[in-house]
Amino acid sequence: MRVLVTGAGGFIGASLVKTLQELDMEVLGTTREVLDLLNLGDLERLGGHDIVYLCAAKTRFIDCESDPTAYRINVDAQIALARHFGYAKIVYLSSEAVEKALHTAYGMHKALAEMGLWAVHSPRIARLSKVAPERLQACCDWLAELPRKPPGVYRWE
């Protein structure tokens, strides 16, 4: 099983890579240095994958309000990646902000990305609440199971 994890340098992405590797999956984890979400360029260089986890995003609420690149990273790039990897199972790390904080730019970005992903693919959407360090492994174990489930929205609390 070949797996791509965007945002592998982040809190959840780094732990998810380790979890998937422990399950004997061949994992390519990308960071900003490997995959610039503002300039996707030649995605063919990343190769083919059976599963793609979209973990990379601007996640701080203030960054989403003030950084003019946040929308391009959080919405446009996620949709472009799903379109490119349309043959793979897509798991998108969303947020409960879609339901509880839609009035924020962050919540709106996550909601728009979800809608865009449904337009180009049949994703598994993981609506996460705050992931505390002591629950990180449980969250990654849960995320590792999502590709086996049918497309849909799944909530982790």
CSV table of C-alpha atoms in Angstrom, one decimal:
chain,number,residue,atom,x,y,z
A,1,MET,CA,0.0,0.0,0.0
A,2,ARG,CA,1.6,3.3,-1.1
A,3,VAL,CA,0.5,6.3,0.9
A,4,LEU,CA,1.2,10.1,0.6
A,5,VAL,CA,0.9,12.3,3.6
A,6,THR,CA,1.0,16.0,3.0
A,7,GLY,CA,2.0,18.1,6.0
A,8,ALA,CA,4.3,15.4,7.4
A,9,GLY,CA,6.2,18.0,9.3
A,10,GLY,CA,3.2,19.0,11.3
A,11,PHE,CA,1.9,17.8,14.7
A,12,ILE,CA,-0.6,15.2,13.3
A,13,GLY,CA,1.1,14.5,10.0
A,14,ALA,CA,4.5,13.5,11.5
A,15,SER,CA,2.8,11.1,13.9
A,16,LEU,CA,0.5,9.7,11.2
A,17,VAL,CA,3.5,8.9,9.0
A,18,LYS,CA,5.0,6.8,11.9
A,19,THR,CA,1.7,5.1,12.5
A,20,LEU,CA,1.2,4.1,8.9
A,21,GLN,CA,4.8,2.9,8.6
A,22,GLU,CA,4.2,0.7,11.7
A,23,LEU,CA,1.3,-0.8,9.7
A,24,ASP,CA,3.9,-1.8,7.0
A,25,MET,CA,2.7,0.8,4.5
A,26,GLU,CA,5.1,2.5,2.1
A,27,VAL,CA,4.7,6.2,3.1
A,28,LEU,CA,5.9,9.4,1.4
A,29,GLY,CA,5.5,12.3,3.8
A,30,THR,CA,5.8,15.8,2.3
A,31,THR,CA,6.8,19.1,4.0
A,32,ARG,CA,6.8,22.6,2.6
A,33,GLU,CA,10.3,22.0,1.2
A,34,VAL,CA,9.1,19.0,-0.8
A,35,LEU,CA,5.6,20.1,-1.8
A,36,ASP,CA,4.9,23.9,-1.9
A,37,LEU,CA,1.1,24.2,-1.8
A,38,LEU,CA,1.3,27.7,-3.3
A,39,ASN,CA,3.1,26.3,-6.4
A,40,LEU,CA,2.2,22.6,-6.9
A,41,GLY,CA,4.2,22.4,-10.1
A,42,ASP,CA,4.8,18.9,-11.4
A,43,LEU,CA,2.9,16.5,-9.2
A,44,GLU,CA,3.9,13.6,-11.3
A,45,ARG,CA,7.3,13.6,-9.5
A,46,LEU,CA,5.5,12.4,-6.3
A,47,GLY,CA,4.5,9.1,-8.1
A,48,GLY,CA,1.3,7.1,-7.7
A,49,HIS,CA,-0.4,6.4,-4.4
A,50,ASP,CA,-3.2,4.2,-3.2
A,51,ILE,CA,-4.1,6.6,-0.3
A,52,VAL,CA,-3.5,10.4,0.0
A,53,TYR,CA,-3.9,12.1,3.4
A,54,LEU,CA,-4.3,15.9,3.0
A,55,CYS,CA,-2.9,17.1,6.3
A,56,ALA,CA,-1.1,20.3,5.2
A,57,ALA,CA,-2.9,23.5,6.0
A,58,LYS,CA,-2.7,26.9,7.7
A,59,THR,CA,-4.3,26.0,11.0
A,60,ARG,CA,-4.0,29.0,13.2
A,61,PHE,CA,-7.1,31.1,13.2
A,62,ILE,CA,-5.2,34.4,13.1
A,63,ASP,CA,-3.2,33.2,10.1
A,64,CYS,CA,-6.4,32.4,8.2
A,65,GLU,CA,-7.7,35.9,8.9
A,66,SER,CA,-4.6,37.8,8.0
A,67,ASP,CA,-2.4,35.7,5.6
A,68,PRO,CA,-3.5,36.3,2.0
A,69,THR,CA,-2.0,32.9,1.0
A,70,ALA,CA,-4.1,30.9,3.5
A,71,TYR,CA,-7.1,30.5,1.2
A,72,ARG,CA,-4.9,29.2,-1.6
A,73,ILE,CA,-3.3,26.7,0.7
A,74,ASN,CA,-6.4,25.6,2.6
A,75,VAL,CA,-8.9,25.4,-0.2
A,76,ASP,CA,-7.4,25.7,-3.7
A,77,ALA,CA,-4.4,23.4,-3.1
A,78,GLN,CA,-6.5,20.7,-1.4
A,79,ILE,CA,-8.9,20.5,-4.3
A,80,ALA,CA,-6.1,20.5,-6.8
A,81,LEU,CA,-4.4,17.6,-5.0
A,82,ALA,CA,-7.6,15.6,-4.8
A,83,ARG,CA,-8.2,16.2,-8.5
A,84,HIS,CA,-4.6,15.1,-9.4
A,85,PHE,CA,-4.8,12.0,-7.2
A,86,GLY,CA,-8.3,11.2,-8.2
A,87,TYR,CA,-7.5,7.5,-8.5
A,88,ALA,CA,-6.5,7.3,-4.8
A,89,LYS,CA,-8.5,7.2,-1.6
A,90,ILE,CA,-8.4,10.7,-0.3
A,91,VAL,CA,-8.6,11.4,3.5
A,92,TYR,CA,-8.9,15.1,4.3
A,93,LEU,CA,-8.2,16.4,7.7
A,94,SER,CA,-11.0,19.0,8.3
A,95,SER,CA,-12.2,20.5,11.6
A,96,GLU,CA,-15.2,20.8,13.8
A,97,ALA,CA,-14.8,24.5,13.0
A,98,VAL,CA,-17.0,23.7,10.0
A,99,GLU,CA,-19.9,23.1,12.4
A,100,LYS,CA,-18.9,25.4,15.4
A,101,ALA,CA,-16.9,28.3,14.0
A,102,LEU,CA,-18.0,28.8,10.4
A,103,HIS,CA,-17.9,32.6,11.1
A,104,THR,CA,-14.1,32.4,11.1
A,105,ALA,CA,-11.9,32.3,8.0
A,106,TYR,CA,-10.5,29.0,9.2
A,107,GLY,CA,-13.9,27.4,9.5
A,108,MET,CA,-15.0,28.8,6.1
A,109,HIS,CA,-11.8,27.5,4.5
A,110,LYS,CA,-12.4,24.0,5.9
A,111,ALA,CA,-16.1,24.1,4.7
A,112,LEU,CA,-15.2,25.3,1.2
A,113,ALA,CA,-12.4,22.7,0.9
A,114,GLU,CA,-14.9,19.9,1.9
A,115,MET,CA,-17.4,21.1,-0.7
A,116,GLY,CA,-14.7,21.4,-3.4
A,117,LEU,CA,-13.4,17.9,-2.6
A,118,TRP,CA,-16.9,16.4,-3.0
A,119,ALA,CA,-17.1,18.1,-6.4
A,120,VAL,CA,-13.9,16.4,-7.7
A,121,HIS,CA,-13.7,13.2,-5.7
A,122,SER,CA,-15.4,11.0,-3.1
A,123,PRO,CA,-13.3,11.8,0.0
A,124,ARG,CA,-13.2,10.5,3.6
A,125,ILE,CA,-13.4,13.7,5.6
A,126,ALA,CA,-12.1,13.6,9.1
A,127,ARG,CA,-13.6,16.3,11.2
A,128,LEU,CA,-11.2,16.7,14.1
A,129,SER,CA,-11.6,18.5,17.3
A,130,LYS,CA,-8.6,19.8,19.2
A,131,VAL,CA,-6.1,16.9,19.3
A,132,ALA,CA,-4.2,17.0,22.6
A,133,PRO,CA,-0.7,15.4,22.8
A,134,GLU,CA,-2.0,12.6,25.0
A,135,ARG,CA,-4.6,11.7,22.4
A,136,LEU,CA,-2.4,12.0,19.3
A,137,GLN,CA,-1.8,8.3,18.9
A,138,ALA,CA,-5.4,7.4,19.2
A,139,CYS,CA,-6.2,10.0,16.6
A,140,CYS,CA,-3.6,8.6,14.2
A,141,ASP,CA,-4.9,5.1,14.7
A,142,TRP,CA,-8.4,6.3,13.9
A,143,LEU,CA,-7.1,8.1,10.8
A,144,ALA,CA,-5.3,5.0,9.6
A,145,GLU,CA,-8.6,3.2,9.6
A,146,LEU,CA,-10.5,5.8,7.5
A,147,PRO,CA,-9.5,4.6,4.1
A,148,ARG,CA,-11.3,1.3,4.8
A,149,LYS,CA,-14.5,3.2,5.3
A,150,PRO,CA,-16.8,4.4,2.6
A,151,PRO,CA,-16.5,8.0,1.5
A,152,GLY,CA,-18.2,10.4,3.9
A,153,VAL,CA,-17.8,12.7,6.9
A,154,TYR,CA,-16.4,11.1,10.1
A,155,ARG,CA,-16.1,12.9,13.4
A,156,TRP,CA,-13.3,12.3,15.9
A,157,GLU,CA,-13.6,13.9,19.4
